[in-house]
Coordinates of N, CA and C in Angstrom, one line a residue:
M152 N 0.8 -1.2 0.1 CA 0.1 -0.1 0.1 C 0.8 1.2 0.1
G153 N 2.1 1.1 0.7 CA 2.9 2.4 0.9 C 3.4 2.7 -0.4
E154 N 3.8 1.5 -1.1 CA 4.5 1.8 -2.5 C 3.6 2.4 -3.6
W155 N 2.3 1.9 -3.4 CA 1.3 2.5 -4.5 C 1.1 4.0 -4.0
T156 N 1.1 4.2 -2.8 CA 0.9 5.6 -2.5 C 1.9 6.4 -2.9
S157 N 3.1 6.0 -2.5 CA 4.1 6.8 -3.1 C 4.3 6.9 -4.7
S158 N 4.1 5.9 -5.3 CA 4.0 5.7 -7.0 C 2.9 6.6 -7.3
S159 N 1.8 6.9 -6.8 CA 0.6 7.6 -7.1 C 1.0 9.1 -6.9
V160 N 1.8 9.5 -5.7 CA 2.3 10.8 -5.6 C 3.2 11.2 -6.6
L161 N 4.0 10.3 -6.9 CA 5.0 10.7 -8.0 C 4.2 11.0 -9.3
W162 N 3.2 10.0 -9.8 CA 2.6 10.2 -10.9 C 1.8 11.7 -10.9
V163 N 1.1 11.9 -9.8 CA 0.3 13.1 -9.6 C 1.3 14.3 -9.8
A164 N 2.5 14.3 -9.2 CA 3.5 15.4 -9.4 C 4.0 15.5 -10.9
L165 N 4.2 14.5 -11.5 CA 4.4 14.5 -12.9 C 3.4 15.0 -13.8
G166 N 2.2 14.7 -13.4 CA 1.0 15.3 -14.0 C 0.9 16.7 -13.8
Q167 N 1.0 17.2 -12.8 CA 1.1 18.6 -12.4 C 2.2 19.4 -13.3
I168 N 3.3 18.9 -13.3 CA 4.6 19.5 -14.1 C 4.0 19.6 -15.5
I169 N 3.4 18.5 -16.2 CA 3.1 18.5 -17.5 C 2.0 19.6 -17.7
V170 N 0.9 19.5 -16.8 CA 0.0 20.6 -17.0 C 0.4 21.9 -17.0
I171 N 1.4 22.2 -16.1 CA 2.0 23.6 -15.7 C 2.7 24.1 -17.1
N172 N 3.4 23.0 -17.9 CA 4.3 23.3 -18.9 C 3.4 23.5 -20.1
I173 N 2.2 22.8 -20.1 CA 1.3 23.0 -21.2 C 0.7 24.5 -21.1
L174 N 0.4 24.9 -19.8 CA -0.2 26.3 -19.8 C 0.9 27.4 -19.9
L175 N 2.3 27.0 -19.5 CA 3.2 28.0 -19.9 C 3.8 28.0 -21.2
S176 N 3.5 27.0 -21.8 CA 4.1 26.9 -23.2 C 3.5 27.7 -24.4
G177 N 2.5 28.4 -23.9 CA 1.9 29.4 -25.3 C 2.8 30.5 -25.6
D178 N 3.5 31.2 -24.5 CA 4.3 32.2 -24.8 C 5.5 31.7 -25.6
N179 N 6.1 30.6 -25.2 CA 7.1 30.0 -25.9 C 6.9 29.7 -27.2
A180 N 5.9 29.0 -27.4 CA 5.4 28.8 -28.8 C 5.2 29.8 -29.8
V181 N 4.7 31.1 -29.2 CA 4.9 32.5 -30.0 C 6.2 32.9 -30.4
V182 N 7.1 32.8 -29.3 CA 8.4 33.3 -29.5 C 9.2 32.3 -30.5
I183 N 8.9 31.2 -30.6 CA 9.7 30.2 -31.5 C 9.1 30.4 -32.9
A184 N 7.8 30.6 -33.1 CA 7.2 30.8 -34.4 C 7.7 32.2 -34.9
L185 N 7.7 33.2 -34.1 CA 8.1 34.5 -34.5 C 9.5 34.4 -34.9
A186 N 10.4 33.8 -34.2 CA 11.8 33.8 -34.5 C 12.1 33.0 -35.7
S187 N 11.3 32.1 -36.0 CA 11.8 31.2 -37.3 C 11.0 31.4 -38.5
R188 N 10.0 32.2 -38.5 CA 8.9 32.4 -39.5 C 9.7 32.7 -40.8
N189 N 10.6 33.3 -40.9 CA 11.3 33.8 -42.3 C 12.3 32.9 -42.7
L190 N 12.6 31.7 -41.9 CA 13.5 30.8 -42.3 C 12.9 29.9 -43.5
P191 N 13.7 29.1 -44.4 CA 13.3 28.1 -45.2 C 12.5 27.1 -44.4
P192 N 11.7 26.2 -45.0 CA 10.9 25.2 -44.1 C 11.8 24.3 -43.5
K193 N 12.6 23.8 -44.2 CA 13.7 22.7 -43.6 C 14.4 23.3 -42.2
Q194 N 14.7 24.5 -42.3 CA 15.5 25.3 -41.3 C 14.5 25.8 -40.1
Q195 N 13.3 25.9 -40.5 CA 12.3 26.3 -39.5 C 12.1 25.0 -38.5
K196 N 12.2 23.9 -39.2 CA 12.0 22.7 -38.2 C 13.2 22.5 -37.3
N197 N 14.4 22.8 -37.9 CA 15.5 22.6 -37.1 C 15.6 23.9 -36.0
A198 N 15.2 24.9 -36.3 CA 14.9 26.2 -35.3 C 14.1 25.8 -34.2
I199 N 13.1 25.3 -34.5 CA 11.9 24.7 -33.5 C 12.3 23.9 -32.7
I200 N 13.1 22.8 -33.2 CA 13.5 21.5 -32.5 C 14.6 21.9 -31.6
F201 N 15.7 22.7 -32.0 CA 16.9 23.0 -31.5 C 16.7 24.1 -30.4
G202 N 15.8 25.0 -30.8 CA 15.4 26.2 -29.9 C 14.6 25.6 -28.8
S203 N 13.6 24.9 -28.9 CA 12.9 24.2 -28.0 C 13.7 23.5 -27.0
M204 N 14.8 22.7 -27.3 CA 15.6 21.8 -26.5 C 16.5 22.6 -25.8
G205 N 17.1 23.8 -26.4 CA 17.9 24.7 -25.6 C 17.0 25.4 -24.4
A206 N 15.9 25.9 -25.0 CA 15.0 26.5 -23.9 C 14.8 25.7 -22.7
I207 N 14.5 24.4 -23.0 CA 14.4 23.6 -21.9 C 15.5 23.2 -21.0
V208 N 16.6 23.0 -21.6 CA 17.8 22.9 -20.7 C 18.0 23.9 -20.1
L209 N 18.0 25.2 -20.6 CA 18.2 26.5 -19.6 C 17.3 26.5 -18.6
R210 N 16.0 26.1 -19.0 CA 15.0 26.3 -17.8 C 15.1 25.3 -16.8
I211 N 15.6 24.2 -17.0 CA 16.2 23.0 -16.0 C 17.0 23.8 -15.0
I212 N 18.2 24.3 -15.7 CA 19.2 25.0 -15.0 C 18.7 26.1 -14.3
L213 N 17.8 27.1 -14.8 CA 17.3 28.1 -14.1 C 16.4 27.8 -13.0
T214 N 15.8 26.5 -12.9 CA 15.0 26.0 -11.8 C 15.7 25.9 -10.6
F215 N 16.9 25.6 -10.7 CA 17.8 25.4 -9.4 C 18.1 26.8 -8.7
F216 N 18.1 28.0 -9.5 CA 18.4 29.1 -9.0 C 17.1 30.1 -8.9
A217 N 16.2 29.7 -9.4 CA 14.9 30.8 -9.6 C 14.5 31.5 -8.5
V218 N 14.3 30.7 -7.3 CA 14.0 31.4 -5.9 C 14.9 32.4 -5.5
M219 N 16.1 32.1 -5.7 CA 17.2 33.2 -5.4 C 17.1 34.4 -6.3
L220 N 17.0 34.2 -7.6 CA 17.1 35.2 -8.7 C 15.7 36.0 -8.5
L221 N 14.7 35.5 -8.2 CA 13.3 36.2 -8.2 C 13.5 37.3 -7.0
D222 N 14.5 37.3 -6.1 CA 14.7 38.1 -5.0 C 15.6 39.2 -5.5
V223 N 16.3 39.2 -6.6 CA 17.2 40.2 -7.1 C 16.5 41.4 -7.5
P224 N 16.8 42.5 -6.9 CA 16.0 43.8 -7.4 C 16.3 44.2 -8.8
Y225 N 15.3 44.6 -9.4 CA 15.5 45.2 -11.0 C 15.8 44.0 -12.0
L226 N 16.0 43.0 -11.5 CA 16.2 41.8 -12.6 C 15.1 41.6 -13.6
K227 N 13.8 41.4 -12.9 CA 12.7 41.4 -13.8 C 12.5 42.7 -14.8
I228 N 13.0 43.8 -14.1 CA 12.8 45.1 -15.2 C 13.7 44.9 -16.2
V229 N 15.0 44.6 -16.1 CA 15.9 44.5 -17.1 C 15.5 43.5 -18.1
G230 N 14.9 42.2 -17.5 CA 14.3 41.3 -18.3 C 13.3 41.9 -19.3
A231 N 12.3 42.6 -18.6 CA 11.3 43.1 -19.2 C 11.8 43.9 -20.5
V232 N 12.8 44.8 -20.3 CA 13.2 45.7 -21.4 C 13.8 44.9 -22.4
L233 N 14.5 43.8 -22.1 CA 15.0 43.0 -23.1 C 14.2 42.3 -23.9
L234 N 12.9 41.9 -23.3 CA 11.6 41.1 -24.1 C 11.1 42.1 -24.9
L235 N 10.9 43.6 -24.3 CA 10.1 44.4 -25.3 C 11.1 44.6 -26.5
W236 N 12.2 44.6 -26.6 CA 13.2 44.6 -27.6 C 13.3 43.6 -28.6
I237 N 13.0 42.3 -28.0 CA 13.0 41.2 -28.8 C 11.5 41.2 -29.5
G238 N 10.4 41.5 -29.0 CA 9.1 41.8 -29.4 C 9.1 42.7 -30.6
A239 N 9.6 43.8 -30.3 CA 9.6 45.0 -31.4 C 10.5 44.4 -32.7
K240 N 11.5 43.8 -32.4 CA 12.6 43.4 -33.5 C 12.0 42.3 -34.3
M241 N 11.1 41.5 -33.6 CA 10.6 40.4 -34.4 C 9.4 40.9 -35.5
L242 N 8.8 42.0 -35.4 CA 8.0 42.7 -36.4 C 8.7 43.1 -37.7
V243 N 10.2 43.2 -37.5 CA 10.8 43.8 -38.7 C 10.9 42.5 -39.6
E244 N 10.5 42.7 -40.8 CA 10.6 41.5 -42.0 C 12.0 41.0 -42.0
N245 N 12.3 39.8 -41.8 CA 13.6 39.2 -41.9 C 14.6 39.6 -40.8
N246 N 14.1 40.4 -40.0 CA 15.0 41.1 -39.0 C 16.4 41.6 -39.4
G247 N 16.2 42.2 -40.8 CA 17.3 42.6 -41.3 C 18.4 41.8 -41.7
D248 N 18.2 40.4 -41.8 CA 19.3 39.6 -41.8 C 19.2 38.9 -43.3
E249 N 18.9 39.7 -44.2 CA 18.7 39.2 -45.5 C 20.0 38.6 -46.1
N250 N 21.2 39.2 -45.8 CA 22.4 39.0 -46.4 C 23.3 37.9 -45.5
L251 N 22.6 37.4 -44.5 CA 23.4 36.3 -43.7 C 23.1 35.1 -44.6
E252 N 24.1 34.2 -44.2 CA 24.2 32.8 -44.6 C 22.9 32.0 -44.1
A253 N 22.5 31.0 -44.6 CA 21.4 30.1 -44.1 C 21.7 29.8 -42.7
S254 N 23.0 29.4 -42.3 CA 23.4 28.8 -41.1 C 23.4 29.8 -40.1
D255 N 23.6 31.1 -40.5 CA 23.8 32.2 -39.7 C 22.3 32.6 -39.2
Q256 N 21.5 32.5 -40.2 CA 20.0 32.9 -39.9 C 19.4 31.9 -39.0
L257 N 19.7 30.5 -39.0 CA 19.2 29.5 -38.3 C 19.8 29.7 -36.7
W258 N 21.0 30.1 -36.7 CA 21.7 30.2 -35.3 C 21.2 31.5 -34.6
A259 N 20.8 32.6 -35.4 CA 20.3 33.7 -34.8 C 18.9 33.5 -34.3
A260 N 18.2 32.6 -35.0 CA 16.9 32.3 -34.7 C 16.7 31.6 -33.4
I261 N 17.5 30.6 -33.2 CA 17.9 29.7 -32.2 C 18.3 30.6 -31.0
K262 N 19.2 31.4 -31.0 CA 19.6 32.4 -30.1 C 18.7 33.2 -29.4
T263 N 17.7 33.7 -30.3 CA 16.7 34.6 -30.0 C 15.6 33.7 -29.3
I264 N 15.4 32.4 -29.7 CA 14.3 31.6 -28.8 C 14.8 31.4 -27.6
I265 N 16.1 31.0 -27.4 CA 16.6 30.6 -26.0 C 16.8 32.0 -25.3
L266 N 17.2 32.9 -25.6 CA 17.2 34.2 -24.9 C 16.0 34.6 -24.4
A267 N 15.0 34.7 -25.3 CA 13.6 35.0 -24.9 C 12.8 34.1 -23.8
D268 N 13.0 32.8 -24.1 CA 12.5 31.8 -23.1 C 13.3 31.9 -21.9
L269 N 14.4 32.2 -21.6 CA 15.1 32.3 -20.5 C 14.6 33.6 -19.7
V270 N 14.4 34.8 -20.4 CA 13.8 36.0 -19.9 C 12.4 35.6 -19.1
M271 N 11.6 35.0 -20.1 CA 10.0 34.7 -19.8 C 10.0 33.5 -18.5
S272 N 11.1 32.7 -18.4 CA 10.9 31.6 -17.3 C 11.3 32.0 -16.1
L273 N 11.6 33.3 -15.7 CA 12.2 33.5 -14.5 C 11.2 33.1 -13.3
D274 N 9.9 33.4 -13.7 CA 8.9 33.1 -12.5 C 8.1 31.6 -12.8
N275 N 8.1 31.4 -14.1 CA 7.4 30.2 -14.7 C 8.0 29.0 -13.8
V276 N 9.4 28.7 -13.8 CA 10.0 27.7 -13.3 C 9.5 27.4 -11.6
I277 N 9.1 28.7 -11.0 CA 8.7 28.4 -9.8 C 7.6 27.4 -9.6
G278 N 6.6 27.6 -10.3 CA 5.5 26.5 -10.4 C 5.9 25.0 -10.5
V279 N 6.9 24.9 -11.7 CA 7.3 23.6 -11.9 C 8.2 23.0 -10.8
A280 N 9.2 23.7 -10.2 CA 9.9 23.4 -9.1 C 9.0 23.0 -7.9
A281 N 8.0 23.8 -7.6 CA 7.2 23.4 -6.6 C 6.4 22.0 -6.8
A282 N 5.9 21.9 -8.1 CA 5.1 20.6 -8.4 C 6.1 19.4 -8.2
A283 N 7.4 19.5 -8.5 CA 8.4 18.4 -8.6 C 8.7 18.1 -7.1
K284 N 8.5 19.0 -6.1 CA 8.8 18.8 -4.6 C 10.3 18.3 -4.4
G285 N 11.2 19.1 -5.2 CA 12.6 18.7 -4.9 C 13.0 17.5 -5.5
N286 N 12.4 16.8 -6.2 CA 12.7 15.5 -7.1 C 13.2 15.9 -8.2
T287 N 14.6 16.1 -8.4 CA 15.3 16.3 -9.8 C 14.8 15.5 -10.9
T288 N 14.9 14.3 -10.6 CA 14.4 13.3 -11.8 C 13.1 13.5 -12.3
L289 N 12.2 13.8 -11.5 CA 10.8 14.3 -11.8 C 10.7 15.4 -12.7
L290 N 11.6 16.5 -12.1 CA 11.6 17.6 -12.9 C 12.1 17.8 -14.2
V291 N 13.2 17.0 -14.4 CA 13.9 16.7 -15.6 C 13.0 15.9 -16.7
I292 N 12.4 14.9 -16.3 CA 11.4 14.2 -17.0 C 10.2 14.9 -17.4
G293 N 9.7 15.6 -16.4 CA 8.6 16.7 -16.8 C 8.8 17.7 -17.8
L294 N 9.8 18.1 -17.8 CA 10.5 19.3 -18.7 C 10.8 18.6 -20.0
A295 N 11.5 17.5 -19.8 CA 11.7 16.7 -21.3 C 10.3 16.4 -22.0
I296 N 9.4 16.0 -21.4 CA 8.0 15.7 -22.0 C 7.5 17.0 -22.5
S297 N 7.6 18.3 -22.1 CA 7.0 19.3 -22.4 C 7.7 19.8 -23.9
I298 N 8.9 19.3 -24.3 CA 9.5 19.6 -25.5 C 8.7 19.2 -26.7
P299 N 8.1 18.0 -26.8 CA 7.1 17.8 -28.1 C 6.0 18.8 -27.9
L300 N 5.5 19.2 -26.8 CA 4.2 20.0 -26.7 C 4.6 21.4 -27.2
I301 N 5.7 22.1 -27.0 CA 6.4 23.2 -27.2 C 6.5 23.2 -29.0
V302 N 7.2 22.1 -29.4 CA 7.3 21.8 -30.8 C 6.0 22.0 -31.5
F303 N 5.0 21.2 -31.0 CA 3.7 21.2 -31.8 C 3.0 22.6 -31.6
G304 N 3.1 23.2 -30.6 CA 2.5 24.5 -30.3 C 3.0 25.5 -31.5
S305 N 4.4 25.5 -31.5 CA 5.0 26.3 -32.3 C 4.8 26.0 -33.8
T306 N 4.8 24.9 -34.1 CA 4.4 24.5 -35.6 C 3.1 25.0 -35.9
L307 N 2.1 25.0 -35.0 CA 0.6 25.3 -35.0 C 0.7 26.9 -35.2
V308 N 1.3 27.5 -34.3 CA 1.4 29.1 -34.5 C 1.9 29.5 -35.6
L309 N 3.0 28.8 -36.1 CA 3.8 29.1 -37.5 C 2.6 29.1 -38.7
K310 N 2.1 28.0 -38.7 CA 1.0 27.7 -39.8 C 0.1 28.9 -39.7
L311 N -0.5 29.4 -38.3 CA -1.5 30.4 -38.3 C -0.9 31.8 -38.8
M312 N 0.5 31.9 -38.5 CA 1.3 33.3 -39.0 C 1.2 33.3 -40.4
E313 N 1.4 32.1 -41.1 CA 1.5 32.1 -42.4 C 0.3 32.4 -43.3
K314 N -0.9 32.0 -42.5 CA -2.2 32.1 -43.2 C -2.9 33.5 -42.8
Y315 N -2.5 33.8 -41.5 CA -3.2 34.9 -40.9 C -2.0 36.0 -40.5
P316 N -1.5 36.8 -41.3 CA -0.3 37.8 -40.8 C -0.7 38.7 -39.6
V317 N -1.9 38.8 -39.2 CA -2.2 39.4 -38.1 C -1.8 38.7 -36.9
V318 N -1.6 37.5 -36.8 CA -1.3 36.8 -35.8 C 0.3 37.2 -35.3
I319 N 1.2 37.6 -36.4 CA 2.4 37.9 -35.9 C 2.4 39.3 -35.0
I320 N 1.4 40.1 -35.6 CA 1.4 41.5 -34.6 C 0.9 40.9 -33.3
L321 N -0.4 40.2 -33.2 CA -0.8 39.7 -31.9 C 0.4 39.0 -31.0
G322 N 1.1 38.2 -31.7 CA 2.2 37.5 -31.1 C 3.3 38.6 -30.4
A323 N 3.7 39.5 -31.2 CA 4.7 40.5 -30.5 C 4.1 41.2 -29.5
G324 N 2.6 41.7 -29.7 CA 2.0 42.3 -28.6 C 1.9 41.5 -27.2
L325 N 1.8 40.2 -27.5 CA 1.8 39.3 -26.4 C 3.2 39.2 -25.6
L326 N 4.2 39.4 -26.4 CA 5.4 39.6 -25.6 C 5.6 40.8 -24.9
G327 N 4.9 41.8 -25.4 CA 5.0 43.1 -24.7 C 4.3 43.1 -23.5
W328 N 3.0 42.4 -23.5 CA 2.2 42.3 -22.4 C 3.0 41.4 -21.2
V329 N 3.7 40.3 -21.6 CA 4.5 39.6 -20.6 C 5.4 40.3 -20.2
A330 N 6.2 41.3 -20.8 CA 7.2 42.1 -20.5 C 6.6 43.1 -19.3
G331 N 5.5 43.8 -19.6 CA 4.9 44.5 -18.6 C 4.6 43.9 -17.5
E332 N 3.9 42.7 -17.4 CA 3.7 42.0 -16.3 C 4.8 41.8 -15.4
M333 N 5.9 41.4 -16.2 CA 7.3 41.1 -15.3 C 7.7 42.2 -14.8
A334 N 7.7 43.4 -15.4 CA 8.2 44.8 -14.8 C 7.3 45.1 -13.4
V335 N 6.1 45.0 -13.6 CA 5.3 45.5 -12.3 C 5.5 44.4 -11.3
E336 N 6.0 43.2 -11.6 CA 6.1 42.3 -10.4 C 7.6 42.3 -9.9
D337 N 8.5 43.1 -10.4 CA 9.9 43.1 -9.9 C 9.8 43.4 -8.3
V338 N 10.5 42.8 -7.5 CA 10.7 42.9 -6.2 C 10.9 44.3 -5.8
S339 N 11.7 45.3 -6.6 CA 11.9 46.7 -6.2 C 10.6 47.4 -6.3
V340 N 9.6 47.2 -7.2 CA 8.5 48.0 -7.2 C 7.0 47.3 -6.8
K341 N 7.0 46.0 -6.8 CA 5.7 45.4 -6.4 C 4.9 45.8 -5.2
A342 N 5.6 46.0 -4.1 CA 5.0 46.4 -3.0 C 4.3 47.7 -3.2
W343 N 5.0 48.6 -3.8 CA 4.4 50.0 -4.2 C 3.2 49.9 -5.0
V344 N 3.4 49.1 -6.2 CA 2.5 49.0 -7.0 C 1.2 48.4 -6.5
D345 N 1.2 47.2 -5.5 CA 0.3 46.9 -5.0 C -0.6 47.7 -4.2
A346 N 0.2 48.3 -3.4 CA -0.5 49.4 -2.3 C -0.9 50.7 -2.9
S347 N -0.3 51.3 -4.0 CA -0.8 52.5 -4.5 C -1.5 52.6 -5.7
V348 N -0.9 51.8 -6.6 CA -1.4 51.7 -8.0 C -1.7 50.2 -8.5
P349 N -2.6 49.6 -7.9 CA -2.8 48.0 -8.2 C -3.4 47.9 -9.8
V350 N -4.0 49.2 -10.2 CA -4.3 48.9 -11.7 C -3.2 48.9 -12.6
M351 N -2.0 49.2 -12.1 CA -0.9 49.1 -13.0 C -0.6 47.6 -13.4
H352 N -1.2 46.8 -12.8 CA -1.0 45.3 -13.1 C -1.6 44.9 -14.5
K353 N -2.5 45.8 -14.7 CA -3.4 45.5 -16.0 C -3.0 46.6 -16.9
L354 N -2.7 47.9 -16.5 CA -2.7 48.9 -17.3 C -1.2 48.8 -18.1
F355 N -0.2 48.7 -17.3 CA 1.3 48.7 -17.7 C 1.4 47.7 -18.8
P356 N 0.9 46.3 -18.6 CA 1.0 45.4 -19.8 C 0.5 45.8 -21.1
A357 N -0.6 46.3 -20.8 CA -1.4 46.8 -22.1 C -0.6 48.0 -22.7
V358 N 0.1 48.9 -22.0 CA 0.7 49.9 -22.5 C 1.9 49.2 -23.3
C359 N 2.6 48.4 -22.7 CA 3.8 47.7 -23.2 C 3.5 46.9 -24.3
A360 N 2.3 46.3 -24.5 CA 1.9 45.6 -25.8 C 1.8 46.5 -27.0
I361 N 1.1 47.7 -26.7 CA 1.0 48.6 -27.7 C 2.5 49.3 -28.2
L362 N 3.3 49.4 -27.0 CA 4.6 49.8 -27.4 C 5.2 49.1 -28.4
V363 N 5.2 47.9 -28.1 CA 6.0 47.0 -28.8 C 5.6 46.9 -30.4
V364 N 4.2 46.8 -30.4 CA 3.7 46.8 -31.8 C 4.0 48.1 -32.8
V365 N 4.1 49.2 -31.8 CA 4.2 50.7 -32.5 C 5.5 50.7 -32.6
A366 N 6.7 50.3 -32.0 CA 8.0 50.2 -32.2 C 8.4 49.5 -33.2
G367 N 7.8 48.2 -33.2 CA 8.1 47.2 -34.3 C 7.8 47.6 -35.6
K368 N 6.6 48.4 -36.0 CA 6.1 48.8 -37.0 C 6.8 50.1 -37.6
W369 N 7.5 50.8 -36.6 CA 8.2 52.0 -36.8 C 9.5 51.5 -37.5
M370 N 10.0 50.5 -36.7 CA 11.6 50.0 -37.1 C 11.3 49.2 -38.6
A371 N 10.1 48.6 -38.8 CA 10.0 48.1 -40.0 C 10.0 49.0 -41.3
A372 N 9.1 50.1 -41.0 CA 8.9 51.0 -41.9 C 10.3 51.9 -42.1
R373 N 11.2 51.8 -41.2 CA 12.6 52.5 -41.4 C 13.5 51.6 -42.3
V374 N 13.3 50.4 -42.1 CA 13.9 49.3 -42.9 C 13.4 49.3 -44.4
A375 N 12.1 49.1 -44.4 CA 11.7 49.2 -45.8 C 11.9 50.5 -46.6
A376 N 12.0 51.8 -45.9 CA 12.3 53.0 -46.6 C 13.9 53.1 -47.0
R377 N 14.7 52.2 -46.2 CA 16.0 52.4 -46.5 C 16.5 51.3 -47.5
S378 N 15.6 50.2 -47.8 CA 16.2 49.1 -48.8 C 16.1 49.5 -50.1
P379 N 15.3 50.3 -50.5 CA 15.3 50.9 -52.1 C 16.5 51.9 -52.4
I380 N 17.0 52.6 -51.2 CA 18.1 53.3 -51.4 C 19.4 52.5 -51.3
E381 N 19.4 51.6 -50.6 CA 20.6 50.5 -50.6 C 20.8 49.8 -51.9
D382 N 19.5 49.4 -52.5 CA 19.5 48.7 -53.7 C 20.1 49.5 -54.9
L383 N 19.7 50.9 -54.9 CA 20.3 51.7 -55.9 C 21.7 52.1 -55.8
A384 N 22.3 52.1 -54.5 CA 23.6 52.1 -54.3 C 24.5 51.2 -54.6
T385 N 23.8 49.9 -54.5 CA 24.7 48.6 -54.8 C 24.9 48.5 -56.2
P386 N 26.4 48.3 -56.6 CA 26.5 48.2 -58.0 C 26.0 47.0 -58.7
K387 N 25.3 47.1 -59.8 CA 24.9 45.9 -60.6 C 25.8 45.2 -61.4
P388 N 26.1 43.9 -61.3 CA 27.0 43.2 -61.9 C 26.9 43.1 -63.3
A389 N 28.0 43.2 -63.9 CA 27.9 43.4 -65.6 C 27.3 42.2 -66.2
V390 N 26.5 42.5 -67.2 CA 25.7 41.1 -67.8 C 26.8 40.6 -69.1
A391 N 27.0 39.5 -69.0 CA 28.0 38.8 -70.0 C 27.4 39.0 -71.4
G392 N 28.3 39.6 -72.4 CA 28.1 39.6 -73.6 C 27.7 41.1 -73.9
H393 N 27.7 42.0 -73.1 CA 27.3 43.4 -73.2 C 28.5 44.3 -72.9
H394 N 28.7 45.0 -73.7 CA 30.1 46.1 -73.7 C 29.8 47.6 -73.7
A395 N 30.4 48.4 -72.9 CA 30.1 49.7 -72.9 C 30.5 50.2 -74.3

């Protein structure tokens, strides 16, 4: 009976970890889809797989330090600023990387995926660590199981982005919303926000979501305006058989 009880507790804990990861994988799926949307189909798959695996490995490592990190003042604010930049940059077509080799584009996408996931996972891992109840093996198994969930979610979001371009804007706005939530939850300002302006918990994320979309569109417009000028300035190769 004791063994069955112990086994059932482990299965319940594993189930909790998987459910938590399903709930938390939405943001990650959006990041992965945004970062890989301009890659060729084969490299999209590689970016999704390697980006997801790298993000999960970093999340496992982060879990062991999460409680300590969450008490560091201004850390979430710095992370929020970084996430705002990532969200805005993802609205720029090809992220300005048209001249990069295919392998460089793939590596850039994977780095963006891992960095964004690292920033967003600061407090997400607390729920996973709590469900694991200190069982490292359970934690690793639960997070490993979440890899195919994130891969599936990313692939689905990517297809939606291809069919409905507005999803790209909504995805970037979501990253801005997450950044705003992170900022007001920072240990340096949370007590003041809770006591003085609790409305900021909803207002600031909304402002950040709008800010990301506006900044991203502005950056995209600048890149688009600059491209024709650069094309004119680029010397055209001589055509064989034609002489001055």
